[in-house]
mmCIF file of C-alpha atoms in Angstrom:
data_model
loop_
_atom_site.group_PDB
_atom_site.id
_atom_site.type_symbol
_atom_site.label_atom_id
_atom_site.label_comp_id
_atom_site.label_asym_id
_atom_site.label_seq_id
_atom_site.Cartn_x
_atom_site.Cartn_y
_atom_site.Cartn_z
ATOM 1 C CA UNK A 1 93.078 105.099 97.256
ATOM 2 C CA UNK A 2 94.815 101.609 97.824
ATOM 3 C CA UNK A 3 94.715 100.749 101.556
ATOM 4 C CA UNK A 4 97.385 97.397 102.320
ATOM 5 C CA UNK A 5 96.649 95.373 104.551
ATOM 6 C CA UNK A 6 98.886 93.572 107.595
ATOM 7 C CA UNK A 7 97.794 91.331 110.155
ATOM 8 C CA UNK A 8 94.341 91.047 110.025
ATOM 9 C CA UNK A 9 92.336 88.514 110.638
ATOM 10 C CA UNK A 10 91.244 86.642 107.305
ATOM 11 C CA UNK A 11 91.567 83.017 107.644
ATOM 12 C CA UNK A 12 91.829 80.073 109.913
ATOM 13 C CA UNK A 13 94.459 77.283 109.719
ATOM 14 C CA UNK A 14 97.866 76.918 108.531
ATOM 15 C CA UNK A 15 97.712 76.805 105.223
ATOM 16 C CA UNK A 16 98.852 79.824 102.485
ATOM 17 C CA UNK A 17 96.400 79.520 99.620
ATOM 18 C CA UNK A 18 95.290 83.478 97.234
ATOM 19 C CA UNK A 19 92.876 85.955 98.408
ATOM 20 C CA UNK A 20 90.754 87.293 95.796
ATOM 21 C CA UNK A 21 88.084 88.631 97.547
ATOM 22 C CA UNK A 22 85.754 91.077 96.866
ATOM 23 C CA UNK A 23 83.110 93.393 98.917
ATOM 24 C CA UNK A 24 80.483 95.054 98.110
ATOM 25 C CA UNK A 25 79.105 96.486 101.282
ATOM 26 C CA UNK A 26 75.592 97.256 101.875
ATOM 27 C CA UNK A 27 74.521 99.038 99.128
ATOM 28 C CA UNK A 28 76.037 100.687 95.801
ATOM 29 C CA UNK A 29 78.637 102.624 94.970
ATOM 30 C CA UNK A 30 82.710 102.592 95.161
ATOM 31 C CA UNK A 31 83.215 98.514 95.480
ATOM 32 C CA UNK A 32 86.510 97.480 96.845
ATOM 33 C CA UNK A 33 88.826 94.229 96.232
ATOM 34 C CA UNK A 34 91.708 92.927 97.961
ATOM 35 C CA UNK A 35 94.979 91.729 96.128
ATOM 36 C CA UNK A 36 97.658 88.972 98.213
ATOM 37 C CA UNK A 37 97.501 86.240 100.662
ATOM 38 C CA UNK A 38 96.399 85.142 103.618
ATOM 39 C CA UNK A 39 97.963 82.615 106.467
ATOM 40 C CA UNK A 40 96.767 81.532 108.971
ATOM 41 C CA UNK A 41 94.673 84.834 110.863
ATOM 42 C CA UNK A 42 97.293 86.668 109.368
ATOM 43 C CA UNK A 43 96.654 88.996 105.811
ATOM 44 C CA UNK A 44 99.275 90.556 103.415
ATOM 45 C CA UNK A 45 98.255 92.593 100.531
ATOM 46 C CA UNK A 46 96.485 94.889 99.317
ATOM 47 C CA UNK A 47 92.915 96.404 98.717
ATOM 48 C CA UNK A 48 91.625 98.895 95.941
ATOM 49 C CA UNK A 49 88.456 101.073 95.092
ATOM 50 C CA UNK A 50 86.522 100.279 92.229
ATOM 51 C CA UNK A 51 84.611 103.417 91.378
ATOM 52 C CA UNK A 52 81.234 102.443 88.854
ATOM 53 C CA UNK A 53 80.875 102.619 85.873
ATOM 54 C CA UNK A 54 80.361 106.173 84.177
ATOM 55 C CA UNK A 55 76.482 107.068 82.687
ATOM 56 C CA UNK A 56 75.253 104.623 79.071
ATOM 57 C CA UNK A 57 75.314 107.075 76.352
ATOM 58 C CA UNK A 58 72.611 104.400 74.784
ATOM 59 C CA UNK A 59 69.757 101.771 76.049
ATOM 60 C CA UNK A 60 71.671 97.744 76.158
ATOM 61 C CA UNK A 61 72.820 96.178 73.313
ATOM 62 C CA UNK A 62 70.097 92.841 74.106
ATOM 63 C CA UNK A 63 67.160 95.425 74.031
ATOM 64 C CA UNK A 64 65.335 95.714 71.512
ATOM 65 C CA UNK A 65 64.161 98.774 71.428
ATOM 66 C CA UNK A 66 63.378 102.164 69.402
ATOM 67 C CA UNK A 67 65.778 105.105 70.368
ATOM 68 C CA UNK A 68 63.789 107.915 69.169
ATOM 69 C CA UNK A 69 60.907 110.484 70.753
ATOM 70 C CA UNK A 70 57.135 109.542 69.471
ATOM 71 C CA UNK A 71 55.952 111.123 66.607
ATOM 72 C CA UNK A 72 52.509 111.582 65.828
ATOM 73 C CA UNK A 73 51.583 112.676 61.666
ATOM 74 C CA UNK A 74 47.591 112.717 59.589
ATOM 75 C CA UNK A 75 47.733 109.238 58.498
ATOM 76 C CA UNK A 76 49.201 106.189 60.286
ATOM 77 C CA UNK A 77 48.595 103.151 61.338
ATOM 78 C CA UNK A 78 48.457 103.653 65.783
ATOM 79 C CA UNK A 79 51.731 102.286 67.041
ATOM 80 C CA UNK A 80 53.416 102.382 71.074
ATOM 81 C CA UNK A 81 57.095 103.361 71.034
ATOM 82 C CA UNK A 82 59.301 103.006 74.709
ATOM 83 C CA UNK A 83 61.561 106.648 74.547
ATOM 84 C CA UNK A 84 64.857 105.642 76.576
ATOM 85 C CA UNK A 85 66.594 108.247 79.115
ATOM 86 C CA UNK A 86 69.801 109.355 78.936
ATOM 87 C CA UNK A 87 72.005 108.588 81.260
ATOM 88 C CA UNK A 88 73.676 109.378 84.878
ATOM 89 C CA UNK A 89 76.482 108.103 86.679
ATOM 90 C CA UNK A 90 75.191 107.506 89.476
ATOM 91 C CA UNK A 91 74.548 104.010 90.758
ATOM 92 C CA UNK A 92 72.783 104.088 92.611
ATOM 93 C CA UNK A 93 69.750 107.172 90.932
ATOM 94 C CA UNK A 94 66.157 106.223 91.970
ATOM 95 C CA UNK A 95 63.262 108.502 91.294
ATOM 96 C CA UNK A 96 62.871 111.612 92.919
ATOM 97 C CA UNK A 97 59.453 112.630 92.550
ATOM 98 C CA UNK A 98 60.055 115.521 90.087
ATOM 99 C CA UNK A 99 57.434 115.781 87.014
ATOM 100 C CA UNK A 100 56.670 117.646 83.509
ATOM 101 C CA UNK A 101 54.717 117.966 81.900
ATOM 102 C CA UNK A 102 53.576 116.913 77.677
ATOM 103 C CA UNK A 103 50.118 117.826 75.982
ATOM 104 C CA UNK A 104 48.484 118.420 79.521
ATOM 105 C CA UNK A 105 50.103 115.297 80.823
ATOM 106 C CA UNK A 106 52.506 114.693 83.948
ATOM 107 C CA UNK A 107 55.919 112.862 82.854
ATOM 108 C CA UNK A 108 58.090 111.755 85.736
ATOM 109 C CA UNK A 109 61.956 113.152 84.820
ATOM 110 C CA UNK A 110 63.666 109.798 84.802
ATOM 111 C CA UNK A 111 67.327 109.380 84.364
ATOM 112 C CA UNK A 112 69.055 105.569 82.567
ATOM 113 C CA UNK A 113 71.542 104.458 84.848
ATOM 114 C CA UNK A 114 74.846 102.078 84.978
ATOM 115 C CA UNK A 115 71.975 99.475 85.400
ATOM 116 C CA UNK A 116 69.158 99.993 84.475
ATOM 117 C CA UNK A 117 67.959 101.241 81.370
ATOM 118 C CA UNK A 118 64.956 103.162 82.567
ATOM 119 C CA UNK A 119 62.254 105.813 79.769
ATOM 120 C CA UNK A 120 59.110 106.205 78.650
ATOM 121 C CA UNK A 121 56.466 104.127 77.270
ATOM 122 C CA UNK A 122 53.895 106.402 74.378
ATOM 123 C CA UNK A 123 51.129 104.870 72.742
ATOM 124 C CA UNK A 124 50.317 107.613 69.521
ATOM 125 C CA UNK A 125 47.706 107.196 67.800
ATOM 126 C CA UNK A 126 46.060 109.082 64.762
ATOM 127 C CA UNK A 127 44.456 112.468 63.767
ATOM 128 C CA UNK A 128 44.753 115.570 62.785
ATOM 129 C CA UNK A 129 46.995 116.169 64.340
ATOM 130 C CA UNK A 130 47.559 112.813 66.510
ATOM 131 C CA UNK A 131 47.461 112.522 69.788
ATOM 132 C CA UNK A 132 51.342 111.220 72.045
ATOM 133 C CA UNK A 133 49.604 109.669 75.459
ATOM 134 C CA UNK A 134 52.122 108.886 78.377
ATOM 135 C CA UNK A 135 51.092 105.323 78.971
ATOM 136 C CA UNK A 136 53.674 104.608 81.510
ATOM 137 C CA UNK A 137 57.299 103.979 83.218
ATOM 138 C CA UNK A 138 59.839 101.316 81.534
ATOM 139 C CA UNK A 139 62.644 99.235 83.230
ATOM 140 C CA UNK A 140 65.218 96.985 81.771
ATOM 141 C CA UNK A 141 68.935 95.700 83.631
ATOM 142 C CA UNK A 142 72.171 96.230 81.658
ATOM 143 C CA UNK A 143 74.519 93.682 81.861
ATOM 144 C CA UNK A 144 77.983 96.071 81.599
ATOM 145 C CA UNK A 145 81.090 94.873 81.241
ATOM 146 C CA UNK A 146 84.658 94.791 80.103
ATOM 147 C CA UNK A 147 84.541 91.674 78.000
ATOM 148 C CA UNK A 148 82.999 90.709 75.458
ATOM 149 C CA UNK A 149 79.953 88.794 75.396
ATOM 150 C CA UNK A 150 80.120 85.262 76.125
ATOM 151 C CA UNK A 151 84.079 85.614 77.568
ATOM 152 C CA UNK A 152 84.513 84.792 81.277
ATOM 153 C CA UNK A 153 86.052 87.630 83.466
ATOM 154 C CA UNK A 154 88.339 84.840 83.864
ATOM 155 C CA UNK A 155 89.381 84.818 80.723
ATOM 156 C CA UNK A 156 89.553 88.467 80.263
ATOM 157 C CA UNK A 157 92.004 91.211 81.045
ATOM 158 C CA UNK A 158 90.684 94.547 79.563
ATOM 159 C CA UNK A 159 93.662 97.776 78.717
ATOM 160 C CA UNK A 160 96.114 95.135 80.009
ATOM 161 C CA UNK A 161 99.351 96.377 79.343
ATOM 162 C CA UNK A 162 103.055 94.147 80.160
ATOM 163 C CA UNK A 163 104.893 97.232 79.468
ATOM 164 C CA UNK A 164 102.623 99.597 81.517
ATOM 165 C CA UNK A 165 102.396 97.207 84.185
ATOM 166 C CA UNK A 166 106.729 95.990 84.614
ATOM 167 C CA UNK A 167 107.668 99.872 84.630
ATOM 168 C CA UNK A 168 104.546 100.512 87.636
ATOM 169 C CA UNK A 169 105.828 98.008 89.688
ATOM 170 C CA UNK A 170 110.202 98.358 89.488
ATOM 171 C CA UNK A 171 109.777 101.915 90.660
ATOM 172 C CA UNK A 172 108.788 101.072 93.582
ATOM 173 C CA UNK A 173 111.622 97.931 93.617
ATOM 174 C CA UNK A 174 114.369 99.165 96.202
ATOM 175 C CA UNK A 175 117.449 99.703 95.765
ATOM 176 C CA UNK A 176 120.189 97.189 98.305
ATOM 177 C CA UNK A 177 123.188 96.986 99.647
ATOM 178 C CA UNK A 178 125.567 94.697 100.728
ATOM 179 C CA UNK A 179 127.366 93.743 104.430
ATOM 180 C CA UNK A 180 130.226 90.983 104.726
ATOM 181 C CA UNK A 181 130.415 88.601 107.531
ATOM 182 C CA UNK A 182 133.642 89.089 108.430
ATOM 183 C CA UNK A 183 133.983 92.220 106.463
ATOM 184 C CA UNK A 184 136.926 92.378 103.220
ATOM 185 C CA UNK A 185 139.747 91.434 103.129
ATOM 186 C CA UNK A 186 138.545 87.901 103.435
ATOM 187 C CA UNK A 187 141.246 85.378 103.982
ATOM 188 C CA UNK A 188 140.553 81.568 101.601
ATOM 189 C CA UNK A 189 138.388 79.305 104.040
ATOM 190 C CA UNK A 190 136.771 80.874 106.218
ATOM 191 C CA UNK A 191 132.914 81.431 105.646
ATOM 192 C CA UNK A 192 131.038 84.507 104.274
ATOM 193 C CA UNK A 193 127.441 85.412 105.434
ATOM 194 C CA UNK A 194 125.324 87.910 103.375
ATOM 195 C CA UNK A 195 123.262 89.898 104.149
ATOM 196 C CA UNK A 196 121.633 91.862 101.867
ATOM 197 C CA UNK A 197 118.721 95.632 103.296
ATOM 198 C CA UNK A 198 116.353 95.088 102.668
ATOM 199 C CA UNK A 199 115.455 91.557 102.289
ATOM 200 C CA UNK A 200 113.460 91.129 99.545
ATOM 201 C CA UNK A 201 109.843 91.667 100.122
ATOM 202 C CA UNK A 202 106.561 91.602 97.600
ATOM 203 C CA UNK A 203 105.903 94.647 96.027
ATOM 204 C CA UNK A 204 102.615 96.302 94.719
ATOM 205 C CA UNK A 205 101.444 98.786 92.513
ATOM 206 C CA UNK A 206 98.610 100.189 90.955
ATOM 207 C CA UNK A 207 97.208 100.397 86.847
ATOM 208 C CA UNK A 208 94.135 102.661 86.948
ATOM 209 C CA UNK A 209 91.716 102.503 83.439
ATOM 210 C CA UNK A 210 89.885 102.518 80.901
ATOM 211 C CA UNK A 211 87.212 100.191 78.895
ATOM 212 C CA UNK A 212 84.472 100.842 77.433
ATOM 213 C CA UNK A 213 81.636 98.913 77.328
ATOM 214 C CA UNK A 214 81.979 95.754 75.069
ATOM 215 C CA UNK A 215 78.753 94.102 77.642
ATOM 216 C CA UNK A 216 75.978 95.716 76.873
ATOM 217 C CA UNK A 217 77.284 97.134 73.680
ATOM 218 C CA UNK A 218 77.796 100.542 74.430
ATOM 219 C CA UNK A 219 81.909 101.800 74.016
ATOM 220 C CA UNK A 220 80.703 105.487 74.602
ATOM 221 C CA UNK A 221 80.604 103.396 78.653
ATOM 222 C CA UNK A 222 83.045 103.592 80.504
ATOM 223 C CA UNK A 223 83.863 101.227 82.954
ATOM 224 C CA UNK A 224 86.745 101.959 85.453
ATOM 225 C CA UNK A 225 89.026 98.659 85.783
ATOM 226 C CA UNK A 226 91.887 98.150 88.408
ATOM 227 C CA UNK A 227 95.400 96.330 88.229
ATOM 228 C CA UNK A 228 96.887 95.173 91.281
ATOM 229 C CA UNK A 229 100.923 94.354 90.206
ATOM 230 C CA UNK A 230 102.208 92.164 92.469
ATOM 231 C CA UNK A 231 106.149 91.882 92.080
ATOM 232 C CA UNK A 232 107.145 88.357 94.749
ATOM 233 C CA UNK A 233 111.228 88.218 94.592
ATOM 234 C CA UNK A 234 111.724 84.023 94.040
ATOM 235 C CA UNK A 235 115.389 84.162 93.823
ATOM 236 C CA UNK A 236 118.700 85.366 95.052
ATOM 237 C CA UNK A 237 121.644 84.573 92.953
ATOM 238 C CA UNK A 238 124.604 85.047 94.198
ATOM 239 C CA UNK A 239 128.001 86.472 91.741
ATOM 240 C CA UNK A 240 130.988 85.764 94.094
ATOM 241 C CA UNK A 241 134.775 87.212 93.567
ATOM 242 C CA UNK A 242 136.440 83.733 92.249
ATOM 243 C CA UNK A 243 134.108 84.376 89.631
ATOM 244 C CA UNK A 244 131.703 81.051 91.079
ATOM 245 C CA UNK A 245 127.890 81.818 91.647
ATOM 246 C CA UNK A 246 124.422 80.429 93.471
ATOM 247 C CA UNK A 247 121.979 80.575 95.615
ATOM 248 C CA UNK A 248 123.412 79.028 99.058
ATOM 249 C CA UNK A 249 124.977 80.976 101.803
ATOM 250 C CA UNK A 250 127.085 81.384 103.489
ATOM 251 C CA UNK A 251 130.334 81.185 101.184
ATOM 252 C CA UNK A 252 133.699 80.114 100.914
ATOM 253 C CA UNK A 253 136.655 81.698 99.342
ATOM 254 C CA UNK A 254 138.857 78.896 98.090
ATOM 255 C CA UNK A 255 140.934 81.137 96.579
ATOM 256 C CA UNK A 256 143.066 84.374 96.490
ATOM 257 C CA UNK A 257 141.802 87.307 95.044
ATOM 258 C CA UNK A 258 143.450 91.390 94.710
ATOM 259 C CA UNK A 259 140.506 93.185 93.366
ATOM 260 C CA UNK A 260 137.018 90.786 93.592
ATOM 261 C CA UNK A 261 133.567 91.934 93.961
ATOM 262 C CA UNK A 262 130.104 90.256 95.595
ATOM 263 C CA UNK A 263 127.243 90.931 93.407
ATOM 264 C CA UNK A 264 123.919 89.849 94.721
ATOM 265 C CA UNK A 265 120.949 89.756 92.069
ATOM 266 C CA UNK A 266 117.541 89.572 92.852
ATOM 267 C CA UNK A 267 114.700 88.542 90.491
ATOM 268 C CA UNK A 268 111.134 89.349 91.109
ATOM 269 C CA UNK A 269 107.805 86.919 89.182
ATOM 270 C CA UNK A 270 105.381 89.891 87.884
ATOM 271 C CA UNK A 271 101.839 88.712 87.772
ATOM 272 C CA UNK A 272 99.166 90.712 87.472
ATOM 273 C CA UNK A 273 95.305 90.880 88.981
ATOM 274 C CA UNK A 274 92.279 92.267 87.991
ATOM 275 C CA UNK A 275 88.970 93.981 88.489
ATOM 276 C CA UNK A 276 85.877 96.283 87.880
ATOM 277 C CA UNK A 277 82.826 97.081 88.683
ATOM 278 C CA UNK A 278 79.204 96.670 87.141
ATOM 279 C CA UNK A 279 78.089 99.586 90.197
ATOM 280 C CA UNK A 280 76.829 96.820 93.140
ATOM 281 C CA UNK A 281 79.792 94.979 92.888
ATOM 282 C CA UNK A 282 83.615 94.343 92.221
ATOM 283 C CA UNK A 283 84.724 91.213 89.486
ATOM 284 C CA UNK A 284 88.216 90.153 88.541
ATOM 285 C CA UNK A 285 89.990 89.483 86.211
ATOM 286 C CA UNK A 286 92.094 86.710 85.100
ATOM 287 C CA UNK A 287 95.543 86.731 86.972
ATOM 288 C CA UNK A 288 98.408 86.828 84.378
ATOM 289 C CA UNK A 289 102.484 86.671 84.644
ATOM 290 C CA UNK A 290 103.412 90.342 83.449
ATOM 291 C CA UNK A 291 107.256 89.265 83.060
ATOM 292 C CA UNK A 292 110.124 89.219 85.892
ATOM 293 C CA UNK A 293 112.823 92.634 87.190
ATOM 294 C CA UNK A 294 115.893 91.413 88.717
ATOM 295 C CA UNK A 295 117.604 94.343 91.599
ATOM 296 C CA UNK A 296 120.963 94.700 91.509
ATOM 297 C CA UNK A 297 124.338 95.073 94.589
ATOM 298 C CA UNK A 298 127.620 94.153 94.426
ATOM 299 C CA UNK A 299 130.070 94.821 97.619
ATOM 300 C CA UNK A 300 134.548 95.871 96.911
ATOM 301 C CA UNK A 301 135.597 91.989 98.350
ATOM 302 C CA UNK A 302 138.914 90.960 98.325
ATOM 303 C CA UNK A 303 140.379 87.807 99.179
ATOM 304 C CA UNK A 304 143.749 86.753 101.040
ATOM 305 C CA UNK A 305 145.514 83.617 101.426
ATOM 306 C CA UNK A 306 147.471 83.677 104.979
ATOM 307 C CA UNK A 307 150.168 82.264 104.509
ATOM 308 C CA UNK A 308 150.860 83.757 100.507
ATOM 309 C CA UNK A 309 150.529 87.205 102.457
ATOM 310 C CA UNK A 310 152.596 86.455 104.983
ATOM 311 C CA UNK A 311 155.516 85.468 104.319
#
């Protein structure tokens, strides 16, 4: 889900400042990240919903626990073991009171979640046969992240594809048209004002991708990563019929040109801000400059030398 916000009261004062906010809300589940700029009491930007991780496929890497069910054999050393439950993608899952039976024992039905590994503690005794006894529930927090351990999100760019990001926002850049005042043909020495329509403005696009959970060392668990791509018009360069160019308006023709044309090249600076969710809160990733895009428009504009043309 993408929501563009304009005119929301988010700041006071007159300074223009970057906005990079996360809004986890009162509970768990999908979260929202915003990227844009704020000035006064207005906000111009884009907010996106970021989903939590998929179901874990194994316990977190930093949990040094045995991953298999206990087995009692006739000749052994008594031991205790933790058996970890398979995963669910429901971030806010809690035990619903259901049980299953193991050797006459009531054992709670558990699932691990993207933010917590859950399982059962067992005590195994020896004998013929040995006895497996359920002793309690085990829980340990997970630390899902698309970034490798020790790499801060501010230095991490999972799923970054500059070519794809440029292509995503390029399709949203509008085709431009030009109008001139006075309209063609122009006259040498008479200032010409050019209007471009629509006026170049910031354009946004979003890229949704998946990244493996490197934080827990569980590449089978996928994390939702969103890149908000922003194309910001940096400059408009004008190319005039007499072969000159510049960024200033109006233009004052100096020479006659029978088959002239005015051309505008709008340059957009493209940046991207990334977000991902651990199922509870949104985490911003590194903001990166992706590249530049240009949009061109042309207007036929002959120029007359009035005295010469009048003979």
